[in-house]
Structure formats: C-alpha cells, structure tokens
C-alpha cells in the first residue's frame, strides 16, 4: 500500500512538473493544428497599457506582420507562428534574431509554416519598436 501511494505521488509530481513548465495558452509546435486556415493559434492576454514605444511598434506590426503572425502576435494557422510563445522568449530568440529575420528572412526551424522572406521597408528602428511591443505582450503572458 505504501509503495503504491509513493508511485502515485511520483506520477503526480512529474505531471505537475511538466504542466508548470508549459507556457500559458500555447499549443506546442509539434502538435497538429486542427483549426481552419488563418485561425488564431494562441490566446494572448493584453497588458493593461502599452508603453509609447510599444504603441509605435503595434502600429508598425499591424501594417505588415499581422497578416502572418496574427493579431497581437497570436499566430495564424497555416500562415505564421505566434510570436507570443515561449520559443520567442528573449533568452532563446534575442532581439537581434528578430532584426535579422525582418532584414534577411529566416529559414523555418521551429514550425512548419515555411521560410519567412525578408520584409522590405522596415528600418532597424521600426523593428526595435515592434520588438518592444512583442516583449511587452510576452511579459503580460508570462514569457520573460
């Protein structure tokens, strides 16, 4: 009886540990999407307010990025990954990774959406404001 209780407790602890390390409201990249094309991939909690730089970034993001990466970085099924996702936390994809993706494009490596082409017309300063916007959204969703 004691051994069975210890096994059940160990299984429960492992389950809680796995759950604790999953980012909130996120579908893992290897899990197939069943939503229709263009549907949002994650739910994004908006912060109470955005800094002035993040507001500028939101406007720039909404001009081009939203078409693939969705409203507020929530991703679009079959079109582009969510940027409000643990994969894009600063320790894994630093700000320069975003700068390079916009300037040079990027080969698909975490998701199966295909390669991202360079995005013409954005300066490094524009992208910096977009990054500020994404980082504020990420923090509001527990991604630091």
mmCIF file of N, CA and C in Angstrom:
data_model
loop_
_atom_site.group_PDB
_atom_site.id
_atom_site.type_symbol
_atom_site.label_atom_id
_atom_site.label_comp_id
_atom_site.label_asym_id
_atom_site.label_seq_id
_atom_site.Cartn_x
_atom_site.Cartn_y
_atom_site.Cartn_z
ATOM 1 N N UNK A 1 0.829 -1.192 0.000
ATOM 2 C CA UNK A 1 0.000 0.000 0.000
ATOM 3 C C UNK A 1 0.874 1.256 0.000
ATOM 4 N N UNK A 2 1.897 1.254 0.828
ATOM 5 C CA UNK A 2 2.784 2.405 0.922
ATOM 6 C C UNK A 2 3.529 2.618 -0.400
ATOM 7 N N UNK A 3 3.944 1.501 -1.036
ATOM 8 C CA UNK A 3 4.650 1.569 -2.303
ATOM 9 C C UNK A 3 3.736 2.140 -3.396
ATOM 10 N N UNK A 4 2.485 1.721 -3.429
ATOM 11 C CA UNK A 4 1.529 2.221 -4.425
ATOM 12 C C UNK A 4 1.281 3.721 -4.237
ATOM 13 N N UNK A 5 1.199 4.152 -2.995
ATOM 14 C CA UNK A 5 0.992 5.562 -2.696
ATOM 15 C C UNK A 5 2.197 6.386 -3.152
ATOM 16 N N UNK A 6 3.405 5.846 -2.945
ATOM 17 C CA UNK A 6 4.619 6.545 -3.373
ATOM 18 C C UNK A 6 4.678 6.643 -4.901
ATOM 19 N N UNK A 7 4.277 5.585 -5.606
ATOM 20 C CA UNK A 7 4.276 5.599 -7.070
ATOM 21 C C UNK A 7 3.270 6.624 -7.581
ATOM 22 N N UNK A 8 2.077 6.639 -6.998
ATOM 23 C CA UNK A 8 1.041 7.600 -7.403
ATOM 24 C C UNK A 8 1.519 9.027 -7.150
ATOM 25 N N UNK A 9 2.174 9.270 -6.029
ATOM 26 C CA UNK A 9 2.684 10.608 -5.723
ATOM 27 C C UNK A 9 3.769 11.008 -6.723
ATOM 28 N N UNK A 10 4.644 10.081 -7.096
ATOM 29 C CA UNK A 10 5.705 10.373 -8.059
ATOM 30 C C UNK A 10 5.122 10.709 -9.428
ATOM 31 N N UNK A 11 4.125 9.947 -9.864
ATOM 32 C CA UNK A 11 3.487 10.211 -11.153
ATOM 33 C C UNK A 11 2.814 11.583 -11.123
ATOM 34 N N UNK A 12 2.139 11.893 -10.038
ATOM 35 C CA UNK A 12 1.500 13.208 -9.894
ATOM 36 C C UNK A 12 2.514 14.330 -9.917
ATOM 37 N N UNK A 13 3.646 14.152 -9.249
ATOM 38 C CA UNK A 13 4.679 15.185 -9.207
ATOM 39 C C UNK A 13 5.263 15.429 -10.596
ATOM 40 N N UNK A 14 5.487 14.359 -11.359
ATOM 41 C CA UNK A 14 6.003 14.511 -12.714
ATOM 42 C C UNK A 14 4.993 15.264 -13.572
ATOM 43 N N UNK A 15 3.731 14.914 -13.469
ATOM 44 C CA UNK A 15 2.684 15.599 -14.234
ATOM 45 C C UNK A 15 2.616 17.073 -13.898
ATOM 46 N N UNK A 16 2.674 17.412 -12.634
ATOM 47 C CA UNK A 16 2.647 18.814 -12.206
ATOM 48 C C UNK A 16 3.894 19.539 -12.711
ATOM 49 N N UNK A 17 5.039 18.875 -12.657
ATOM 50 C CA UNK A 17 6.281 19.480 -13.136
ATOM 51 C C UNK A 17 6.220 19.793 -14.625
ATOM 52 N N UNK A 18 5.704 18.871 -15.419
ATOM 53 C CA UNK A 18 5.564 19.103 -16.858
ATOM 54 C C UNK A 18 4.599 20.256 -17.104
ATOM 55 N N UNK A 19 3.460 20.240 -16.444
ATOM 56 C CA UNK A 19 2.456 21.301 -16.606
ATOM 57 C C UNK A 19 3.035 22.661 -16.233
ATOM 58 N N UNK A 20 3.816 22.733 -15.169
ATOM 59 C CA UNK A 20 4.360 24.009 -14.690
ATOM 60 C C UNK A 20 5.307 24.645 -15.695
ATOM 61 N N UNK A 21 5.969 23.830 -16.532
ATOM 62 C CA UNK A 21 6.931 24.387 -17.469
ATOM 63 C C UNK A 21 6.350 24.683 -18.844
ATOM 64 N N UNK A 22 5.086 24.350 -19.088
ATOM 65 C CA UNK A 22 4.454 24.713 -20.354
ATOM 66 C C UNK A 22 4.026 26.169 -20.298
ATOM 67 N N UNK A 23 4.266 26.937 -21.353
ATOM 68 C CA UNK A 23 3.822 28.323 -21.359
ATOM 69 C C UNK A 23 2.301 28.392 -21.377
ATOM 70 N N UNK A 24 1.724 29.486 -20.859
ATOM 71 C CA UNK A 24 0.282 29.594 -20.791
ATOM 72 C C UNK A 24 -0.361 29.739 -22.161
ATOM 73 N N UNK A 25 -1.511 29.098 -22.346
ATOM 74 C CA UNK A 25 -2.331 29.262 -23.547
ATOM 75 C C UNK A 25 -1.566 29.018 -24.840
ATOM 76 N N UNK A 26 -0.721 27.988 -24.874
ATOM 77 C CA UNK A 26 0.124 27.766 -26.033
ATOM 78 C C UNK A 26 -0.005 26.331 -26.506
ATOM 79 N N UNK A 27 -0.067 26.145 -27.812
ATOM 80 C CA UNK A 27 -0.041 24.822 -28.400
ATOM 81 C C UNK A 27 1.395 24.511 -28.781
ATOM 82 N N UNK A 28 1.939 23.375 -28.334
ATOM 83 C CA UNK A 28 3.317 23.048 -28.709
ATOM 84 C C UNK A 28 3.467 22.985 -30.223
ATOM 85 N N UNK A 29 4.646 23.370 -30.758
ATOM 86 C CA UNK A 29 4.826 23.422 -32.205
ATOM 87 C C UNK A 29 4.690 22.075 -32.891
ATOM 88 N N UNK A 30 4.900 20.966 -32.183
ATOM 89 C CA UNK A 30 4.806 19.660 -32.817
ATOM 90 C C UNK A 30 3.389 19.090 -32.765
ATOM 91 N N UNK A 31 2.464 19.786 -32.133
ATOM 92 C CA UNK A 31 1.084 19.315 -32.051
ATOM 93 C C UNK A 31 0.334 19.779 -33.292
ATOM 94 N N UNK A 32 -0.338 18.865 -34.010
ATOM 95 C CA UNK A 32 -1.027 19.275 -35.236
ATOM 96 C C UNK A 32 -2.153 20.260 -34.939
ATOM 97 N N UNK A 33 -2.330 21.189 -35.861
ATOM 98 C CA UNK A 33 -3.376 22.183 -35.712
ATOM 99 C C UNK A 33 -4.619 21.694 -36.443
ATOM 100 N N UNK A 34 -5.762 21.768 -35.803
ATOM 101 C CA UNK A 34 -6.990 21.337 -36.430
ATOM 102 C C UNK A 34 -7.898 22.507 -36.777
ATOM 103 N N UNK A 35 -7.504 23.704 -36.408
ATOM 104 C CA UNK A 35 -8.311 24.889 -36.692
ATOM 105 C C UNK A 35 -8.245 25.213 -38.180
ATOM 106 N N UNK A 36 -9.192 26.002 -38.642
ATOM 107 C CA UNK A 36 -9.194 26.386 -40.046
ATOM 108 C C UNK A 36 -8.022 27.317 -40.349
ATOM 109 N N UNK A 37 -7.646 27.359 -41.611
ATOM 110 C CA UNK A 37 -6.526 28.197 -42.049
ATOM 111 C C UNK A 37 -6.797 29.651 -41.650
ATOM 112 N N UNK A 38 -5.789 30.270 -41.072
ATOM 113 C CA UNK A 38 -5.900 31.667 -40.655
ATOM 114 C C UNK A 38 -6.389 31.865 -39.232
ATOM 115 N N UNK A 39 -6.887 30.802 -38.593
ATOM 116 C CA UNK A 39 -7.388 30.922 -37.221
ATOM 117 C C UNK A 39 -6.233 31.200 -36.262
ATOM 118 N N UNK A 40 -6.530 31.925 -35.193
ATOM 119 C CA UNK A 40 -5.521 32.221 -34.168
ATOM 120 C C UNK A 40 -5.024 30.920 -33.545
ATOM 121 N N UNK A 41 -3.724 30.879 -33.242
ATOM 122 C CA UNK A 41 -3.123 29.675 -32.667
ATOM 123 C C UNK A 41 -3.047 29.708 -31.149
ATOM 124 N N UNK A 42 -2.939 30.889 -30.558
ATOM 125 C CA UNK A 42 -2.881 31.013 -29.098
ATOM 126 C C UNK A 42 -3.757 32.182 -28.659
ATOM 127 N N UNK A 43 -4.155 32.139 -27.408
ATOM 128 C CA UNK A 43 -4.856 33.278 -26.812
ATOM 129 C C UNK A 43 -3.815 34.188 -26.183
ATOM 130 N N UNK A 44 -3.929 35.464 -26.443
ATOM 131 C CA UNK A 44 -2.969 36.437 -25.920
ATOM 132 C C UNK A 44 -3.694 37.350 -24.947
ATOM 133 N N UNK A 45 -3.153 37.432 -23.734
ATOM 134 C CA UNK A 45 -3.657 38.374 -22.743
ATOM 135 C C UNK A 45 -2.963 39.704 -22.975
ATOM 136 N N UNK A 46 -3.746 40.758 -23.129
ATOM 137 C CA UNK A 46 -3.164 42.082 -23.367
ATOM 138 C C UNK A 46 -2.810 42.746 -22.045
ATOM 139 N N UNK A 47 -1.702 43.480 -22.010
ATOM 140 C CA UNK A 47 -1.355 44.218 -20.793
ATOM 141 C C UNK A 47 -2.349 45.356 -20.587
ATOM 142 N N UNK A 48 -2.415 45.874 -19.374
ATOM 143 C CA UNK A 48 -3.325 46.979 -19.065
ATOM 144 C C UNK A 48 -3.028 48.187 -19.951
ATOM 145 N N UNK A 49 -1.759 48.415 -20.247
ATOM 146 C CA UNK A 49 -1.376 49.512 -21.132
ATOM 147 C C UNK A 49 -0.051 49.162 -21.793
ATOM 148 N N UNK A 50 0.233 49.845 -22.876
ATOM 149 C CA UNK A 50 1.493 49.675 -23.587
ATOM 150 C C UNK A 50 2.314 50.952 -23.454
ATOM 151 N N UNK A 51 3.615 50.803 -23.404
ATOM 152 C CA UNK A 51 4.496 51.972 -23.387
ATOM 153 C C UNK A 51 4.354 52.717 -24.720
ATOM 154 N N UNK A 52 4.766 53.981 -24.755
ATOM 155 C CA UNK A 52 4.701 54.720 -26.027
ATOM 156 C C UNK A 52 5.458 54.021 -27.167
ATOM 157 N N UNK A 53 6.624 53.454 -26.882
ATOM 158 C CA UNK A 53 7.376 52.754 -27.920
ATOM 159 C C UNK A 53 6.647 51.497 -28.384
ATOM 160 N N UNK A 54 6.027 50.788 -27.464
ATOM 161 C CA UNK A 54 5.258 49.594 -27.836
ATOM 162 C C UNK A 54 4.044 49.980 -28.673
ATOM 163 N N UNK A 55 3.445 51.119 -28.382
ATOM 164 C CA UNK A 55 2.316 51.581 -29.192
ATOM 165 C C UNK A 55 2.765 51.859 -30.630
ATOM 166 N N UNK A 56 3.942 52.457 -30.789
ATOM 167 C CA UNK A 56 4.502 52.670 -32.134
ATOM 168 C C UNK A 56 4.763 51.319 -32.802
ATOM 169 N N UNK A 57 5.314 50.397 -32.030
ATOM 170 C CA UNK A 57 5.578 49.059 -32.546
ATOM 171 C C UNK A 57 4.311 48.340 -32.968
ATOM 172 N N UNK A 58 3.242 48.519 -32.201
ATOM 173 C CA UNK A 58 1.973 47.886 -32.553
ATOM 174 C C UNK A 58 1.475 48.412 -33.905
ATOM 175 N N UNK A 59 1.580 49.702 -34.110
ATOM 176 C CA UNK A 59 1.143 50.276 -35.391
ATOM 177 C C UNK A 59 1.964 49.717 -36.551
ATOM 178 N N UNK A 60 3.275 49.638 -36.367
ATOM 179 C CA UNK A 60 4.138 49.083 -37.418
ATOM 180 C C UNK A 60 3.817 47.604 -37.640
ATOM 181 N N UNK A 61 3.655 46.846 -36.556
ATOM 182 C CA UNK A 61 3.317 45.425 -36.633
ATOM 183 C C UNK A 61 2.014 45.238 -37.412
ATOM 184 N N UNK A 62 1.022 46.058 -37.105
ATOM 185 C CA UNK A 62 -0.292 45.919 -37.734
ATOM 186 C C UNK A 62 -0.285 46.246 -39.221
ATOM 187 N N UNK A 63 0.755 46.923 -39.716
ATOM 188 C CA UNK A 63 0.816 47.234 -41.147
ATOM 189 C C UNK A 63 1.223 46.033 -41.990
ATOM 190 N N UNK A 64 2.063 45.146 -41.465
ATOM 191 C CA UNK A 64 2.577 44.037 -42.271
ATOM 192 C C UNK A 64 2.563 42.695 -41.521
ATOM 193 N N UNK A 65 3.085 42.676 -40.322
ATOM 194 C CA UNK A 65 3.326 41.427 -39.594
ATOM 195 C C UNK A 65 2.042 40.669 -39.261
ATOM 196 N N UNK A 66 0.976 41.410 -38.989
ATOM 197 C CA UNK A 66 -0.292 40.814 -38.578
ATOM 198 C C UNK A 66 -0.824 39.817 -39.607
ATOM 199 N N UNK A 67 -0.502 40.023 -40.887
ATOM 200 C CA UNK A 67 -1.018 39.145 -41.937
ATOM 201 C C UNK A 67 -0.602 37.685 -41.719
ATOM 202 N N UNK A 68 0.595 37.465 -41.222
ATOM 203 C CA UNK A 68 1.070 36.097 -40.981
ATOM 204 C C UNK A 68 1.094 35.728 -39.501
ATOM 205 N N UNK A 69 1.528 36.665 -38.656
ATOM 206 C CA UNK A 69 1.724 36.364 -37.235
ATOM 207 C C UNK A 69 0.504 36.657 -36.371
ATOM 208 N N UNK A 70 -0.568 37.137 -36.982
ATOM 209 C CA UNK A 70 -1.831 37.308 -36.285
ATOM 210 C C UNK A 70 -1.915 38.534 -35.398
ATOM 211 N N UNK A 71 -3.137 38.817 -34.992
ATOM 212 C CA UNK A 71 -3.408 39.948 -34.115
ATOM 213 C C UNK A 71 -2.695 39.759 -32.784
ATOM 214 N N UNK A 72 -1.953 40.774 -32.365
ATOM 215 C CA UNK A 72 -1.217 40.742 -31.098
ATOM 216 C C UNK A 72 -0.263 39.554 -30.997
ATOM 217 N N UNK A 73 0.255 39.094 -32.121
ATOM 218 C CA UNK A 73 1.240 38.011 -32.115
ATOM 219 C C UNK A 73 0.679 36.649 -31.781
ATOM 220 N N UNK A 74 -0.630 36.426 -32.034
ATOM 221 C CA UNK A 74 -1.250 35.157 -31.667
ATOM 222 C C UNK A 74 -1.081 34.062 -32.718
ATOM 223 N N UNK A 75 -0.400 34.347 -33.824
ATOM 224 C CA UNK A 75 -0.172 33.355 -34.865
ATOM 225 C C UNK A 75 -1.413 33.127 -35.711
ATOM 226 N N UNK A 76 -1.204 32.548 -36.892
ATOM 227 C CA UNK A 76 -2.331 32.229 -37.772
ATOM 228 C C UNK A 76 -2.095 30.839 -38.337
ATOM 229 N N UNK A 77 -3.029 29.960 -38.093
ATOM 230 C CA UNK A 77 -2.915 28.580 -38.541
ATOM 231 C C UNK A 77 -2.632 28.518 -40.043
ATOM 232 N N UNK A 78 -1.571 27.801 -40.404
ATOM 233 C CA UNK A 78 -1.194 27.635 -41.793
ATOM 234 C C UNK A 78 -0.489 28.832 -42.409
ATOM 235 N N UNK A 79 -0.293 29.896 -41.628
ATOM 236 C CA UNK A 79 0.275 31.113 -42.194
ATOM 237 C C UNK A 79 1.534 31.582 -41.477
ATOM 238 N N UNK A 80 1.538 31.598 -40.153
ATOM 239 C CA UNK A 80 2.702 32.067 -39.420
ATOM 240 C C UNK A 80 2.583 31.755 -37.944
ATOM 241 N N UNK A 81 3.712 31.571 -37.279
ATOM 242 C CA UNK A 81 3.699 31.183 -35.873
ATOM 243 C C UNK A 81 3.334 32.337 -34.939
ATOM 244 N N UNK A 82 2.870 31.991 -33.748
ATOM 245 C CA UNK A 82 2.628 33.018 -32.736
ATOM 246 C C UNK A 82 3.961 33.535 -32.213
ATOM 247 N N UNK A 83 4.090 34.835 -32.095
ATOM 248 C CA UNK A 83 5.296 35.422 -31.524
ATOM 249 C C UNK A 83 5.188 35.546 -30.011
ATOM 250 N N UNK A 84 3.978 35.473 -29.497
ATOM 251 C CA UNK A 84 3.772 35.416 -28.051
ATOM 252 C C UNK A 84 3.767 33.928 -27.710
ATOM 253 N N UNK A 85 4.975 33.408 -27.598
ATOM 254 C CA UNK A 85 5.200 31.973 -27.385
ATOM 255 C C UNK A 85 6.571 31.810 -26.736
ATOM 256 N N UNK A 86 6.697 30.812 -25.903
ATOM 257 C CA UNK A 86 7.944 30.555 -25.178
ATOM 258 C C UNK A 86 9.148 30.427 -26.120
ATOM 259 N N UNK A 87 8.934 29.920 -27.328
ATOM 260 C CA UNK A 87 10.033 29.778 -28.285
ATOM 261 C C UNK A 87 10.696 31.128 -28.566
ATOM 262 N N UNK A 88 9.920 32.205 -28.496
ATOM 263 C CA UNK A 88 10.451 33.527 -28.825
ATOM 264 C C UNK A 88 10.837 34.345 -27.607
ATOM 265 N N UNK A 89 10.981 33.682 -26.454
ATOM 266 C CA UNK A 89 11.411 34.424 -25.267
ATOM 267 C C UNK A 89 12.819 34.973 -25.505
ATOM 268 N N UNK A 90 13.165 36.068 -24.834
ATOM 269 C CA UNK A 90 14.450 36.735 -25.094
ATOM 270 C C UNK A 90 15.682 35.830 -24.950
ATOM 271 N N UNK A 91 15.632 34.855 -24.069
ATOM 272 C CA UNK A 91 16.810 34.003 -23.892
ATOM 273 C C UNK A 91 16.975 32.997 -25.028
ATOM 274 N N UNK A 92 15.944 32.784 -25.827
ATOM 275 C CA UNK A 92 16.049 31.845 -26.950
ATOM 276 C C UNK A 92 16.148 32.580 -28.292
ATOM 277 N N UNK A 93 15.314 33.568 -28.494
ATOM 278 C CA UNK A 93 15.375 34.416 -29.682
ATOM 279 C C UNK A 93 15.522 35.857 -29.212
ATOM 280 N N UNK A 94 16.760 36.294 -29.128
ATOM 281 C CA UNK A 94 17.030 37.656 -28.691
ATOM 282 C C UNK A 94 16.551 38.671 -29.709
ATOM 283 N N UNK A 95 16.628 39.925 -29.346
ATOM 284 C CA UNK A 95 16.148 40.993 -30.210
ATOM 285 C C UNK A 95 16.820 40.980 -31.582
ATOM 286 N N UNK A 96 18.093 40.653 -31.618
ATOM 287 C CA UNK A 96 18.801 40.637 -32.907
ATOM 288 C C UNK A 96 18.247 39.554 -33.839
ATOM 289 N N UNK A 97 17.724 38.467 -33.290
ATOM 290 C CA UNK A 97 17.111 37.434 -34.132
ATOM 291 C C UNK A 97 15.909 38.003 -34.883
ATOM 292 N N UNK A 98 15.131 38.853 -34.215
ATOM 293 C CA UNK A 98 14.001 39.497 -34.883
ATOM 294 C C UNK A 98 14.494 40.481 -35.944
ATOM 295 N N UNK A 99 15.526 41.248 -35.612
ATOM 296 C CA UNK A 99 16.091 42.195 -36.567
ATOM 297 C C UNK A 99 16.548 41.461 -37.832
ATOM 298 N N UNK A 100 17.256 40.370 -37.643
ATOM 299 C CA UNK A 100 17.781 39.608 -38.776
ATOM 300 C C UNK A 100 16.667 38.952 -39.578
ATOM 301 N N UNK A 101 15.643 38.452 -38.901
ATOM 302 C CA UNK A 101 14.521 37.822 -39.604
ATOM 303 C C UNK A 101 13.840 38.819 -40.537
ATOM 304 N N UNK A 102 13.636 40.038 -40.060
ATOM 305 C CA UNK A 102 12.985 41.062 -40.885
ATOM 306 C C UNK A 102 13.906 41.478 -42.027
ATOM 307 N N UNK A 103 15.177 41.706 -41.740
ATOM 308 C CA UNK A 103 16.108 42.208 -42.749
ATOM 309 C C UNK A 103 16.511 41.144 -43.770
ATOM 310 N N UNK A 104 16.710 39.908 -43.306
ATOM 311 C CA UNK A 104 17.286 38.875 -44.167
ATOM 312 C C UNK A 104 16.357 37.714 -44.466
ATOM 313 N N UNK A 105 15.246 37.640 -43.751
ATOM 314 C CA UNK A 105 14.403 36.453 -43.824
ATOM 315 C C UNK A 105 14.972 35.388 -42.906
ATOM 316 N N UNK A 106 14.263 34.290 -42.779
ATOM 317 C CA UNK A 106 14.733 33.213 -41.904
ATOM 318 C C UNK A 106 14.196 31.879 -42.412
ATOM 319 N N UNK A 107 15.025 30.860 -42.319
ATOM 320 C CA UNK A 107 14.589 29.506 -42.690
ATOM 321 C C UNK A 107 13.751 28.935 -41.567
ATOM 322 N N UNK A 108 12.706 28.232 -41.917
ATOM 323 C CA UNK A 108 11.839 27.583 -40.924
ATOM 324 C C UNK A 108 12.677 26.613 -40.101
ATOM 325 N N UNK A 109 12.544 26.700 -38.774
ATOM 326 C CA UNK A 109 13.306 25.785 -37.933
ATOM 327 C C UNK A 109 12.557 25.327 -36.690
ATOM 328 N N UNK A 110 11.534 26.011 -36.255
ATOM 329 C CA UNK A 110 10.740 25.558 -35.111
ATOM 330 C C UNK A 110 9.347 25.122 -35.533
ATOM 331 N N UNK A 111 8.877 25.643 -36.628
ATOM 332 C CA UNK A 111 7.497 25.448 -37.058
ATOM 333 C C UNK A 111 7.485 24.932 -38.497
ATOM 334 N N UNK A 112 6.339 24.515 -38.945
ATOM 335 C CA UNK A 112 6.215 24.021 -40.319
ATOM 336 C C UNK A 112 5.450 25.004 -41.207
ATOM 337 N N UNK A 113 5.660 26.298 -41.004
ATOM 338 C CA UNK A 113 4.976 27.304 -41.811
ATOM 339 C C UNK A 113 5.750 27.655 -43.070
ATOM 340 N N UNK A 114 6.964 27.185 -43.182
ATOM 341 C CA UNK A 114 7.812 27.547 -44.307
ATOM 342 C C UNK A 114 8.738 28.692 -43.934
ATOM 343 N N UNK A 115 9.608 29.033 -44.855
ATOM 344 C CA UNK A 115 10.581 30.102 -44.618
ATOM 345 C C UNK A 115 9.887 31.458 -44.588
ATOM 346 N N UNK A 116 10.482 32.394 -43.856
ATOM 347 C CA UNK A 116 10.000 33.772 -43.836
ATOM 348 C C UNK A 116 10.893 34.591 -44.762
ATOM 349 N N UNK A 117 10.269 35.289 -45.693
ATOM 350 C CA UNK A 117 11.013 36.155 -46.610
ATOM 351 C C UNK A 117 11.404 37.441 -45.881
ATOM 352 N N UNK A 118 12.447 38.132 -46.353
ATOM 353 C CA UNK A 118 12.758 39.451 -45.779
ATOM 354 C C UNK A 118 11.552 40.377 -45.933
ATOM 355 N N UNK A 119 11.446 41.339 -45.045
ATOM 356 C CA UNK A 119 10.339 42.292 -45.083
ATOM 357 C C UNK A 119 10.908 43.662 -45.438
ATOM 358 N N UNK A 120 10.706 44.102 -46.677
ATOM 359 C CA UNK A 120 11.259 45.401 -47.076
ATOM 360 C C UNK A 120 10.495 46.558 -46.440
ATOM 361 N N UNK A 121 11.195 47.683 -46.317
ATOM 362 C CA UNK A 121 10.540 48.900 -45.867
ATOM 363 C C UNK A 121 10.644 49.194 -44.381
ATOM 364 N N UNK A 122 11.160 48.253 -43.594
ATOM 365 C CA UNK A 122 11.317 48.487 -42.156
ATOM 366 C C UNK A 122 12.766 48.843 -41.844
ATOM 367 N N UNK A 123 12.961 49.883 -41.066
ATOM 368 C CA UNK A 123 14.295 50.234 -40.583
ATOM 369 C C UNK A 123 14.561 49.440 -39.304
ATOM 370 N N UNK A 124 15.806 49.456 -38.858
ATOM 371 C CA UNK A 124 16.129 48.807 -37.570
ATOM 372 C C UNK A 124 15.342 49.461 -36.440
ATOM 373 N N UNK A 125 15.134 50.778 -36.536
ATOM 374 C CA UNK A 125 14.357 51.484 -35.505
ATOM 375 C C UNK A 125 12.900 51.025 -35.509
ATOM 376 N N UNK A 126 12.325 50.808 -36.686
ATOM 377 C CA UNK A 126 10.956 50.287 -36.782
ATOM 378 C C UNK A 126 10.860 48.929 -36.102
ATOM 379 N N UNK A 127 11.817 48.069 -36.437
ATOM 380 C CA UNK A 127 11.801 46.708 -35.880
ATOM 381 C C UNK A 127 12.011 46.752 -34.372
ATOM 382 N N UNK A 128 12.840 47.669 -33.901
ATOM 383 C CA UNK A 128 13.044 47.808 -32.455
ATOM 384 C C UNK A 128 11.725 48.114 -31.748
ATOM 385 N N UNK A 129 10.890 48.956 -32.344
ATOM 386 C CA UNK A 129 9.588 49.281 -31.744
ATOM 387 C C UNK A 129 8.661 48.062 -31.772
ATOM 388 N N UNK A 130 8.720 47.293 -32.861
ATOM 389 C CA UNK A 130 7.921 46.062 -32.948
ATOM 390 C C UNK A 130 8.377 45.081 -31.874
ATOM 391 N N UNK A 131 9.672 44.959 -31.686
ATOM 392 C CA UNK A 131 10.209 44.068 -30.651
ATOM 393 C C UNK A 131 9.730 44.530 -29.275
ATOM 394 N N UNK A 132 9.747 45.822 -29.031
ATOM 395 C CA UNK A 132 9.266 46.357 -27.748
ATOM 396 C C UNK A 132 7.814 45.945 -27.527
ATOM 397 N N UNK A 133 6.997 46.063 -28.559
ATOM 398 C CA UNK A 133 5.592 45.652 -28.498
ATOM 399 C C UNK A 133 5.476 44.158 -28.179
ATOM 400 N N UNK A 134 6.220 43.317 -28.904
ATOM 401 C CA UNK A 134 6.154 41.866 -28.669
ATOM 402 C C UNK A 134 6.642 41.507 -27.273
ATOM 403 N N UNK A 135 7.712 42.131 -26.820
ATOM 404 C CA UNK A 135 8.242 41.811 -25.494
ATOM 405 C C UNK A 135 7.231 42.189 -24.402
ATOM 406 N N UNK A 136 6.529 43.305 -24.567
ATOM 407 C CA UNK A 136 5.511 43.685 -23.574
ATOM 408 C C UNK A 136 4.352 42.688 -23.593
ATOM 409 N N UNK A 137 3.955 42.232 -24.775
ATOM 410 C CA UNK A 137 2.914 41.203 -24.859
ATOM 411 C C UNK A 137 3.400 39.888 -24.232
ATOM 412 N N UNK A 138 4.639 39.536 -24.516
ATOM 413 C CA UNK A 138 5.192 38.299 -23.950
ATOM 414 C C UNK A 138 5.184 38.361 -22.421
ATOM 415 N N UNK A 139 5.653 39.471 -21.858
ATOM 416 C CA UNK A 139 5.681 39.604 -20.393
ATOM 417 C C UNK A 139 4.270 39.505 -19.805
ATOM 418 N N UNK A 140 3.296 40.095 -20.476
ATOM 419 C CA UNK A 140 1.911 40.039 -19.998
ATOM 420 C C UNK A 140 1.378 38.608 -20.028
ATOM 421 N N UNK A 141 2.037 37.737 -20.787
ATOM 422 C CA UNK A 141 1.616 36.347 -20.898
ATOM 423 C C UNK A 141 2.590 35.385 -20.228
ATOM 424 N N UNK A 142 3.402 35.921 -19.316
ATOM 425 C CA UNK A 142 4.304 35.079 -18.525
ATOM 426 C C UNK A 142 5.533 34.599 -19.252
ATOM 427 N N UNK A 143 5.864 35.225 -20.365
ATOM 428 C CA UNK A 143 7.052 34.842 -21.126
ATOM 429 C C UNK A 143 8.094 35.924 -20.907
ATOM 430 N N UNK A 144 9.153 35.585 -20.211
ATOM 431 C CA UNK A 144 10.198 36.558 -19.895
ATOM 432 C C UNK A 144 11.463 36.120 -20.544
#
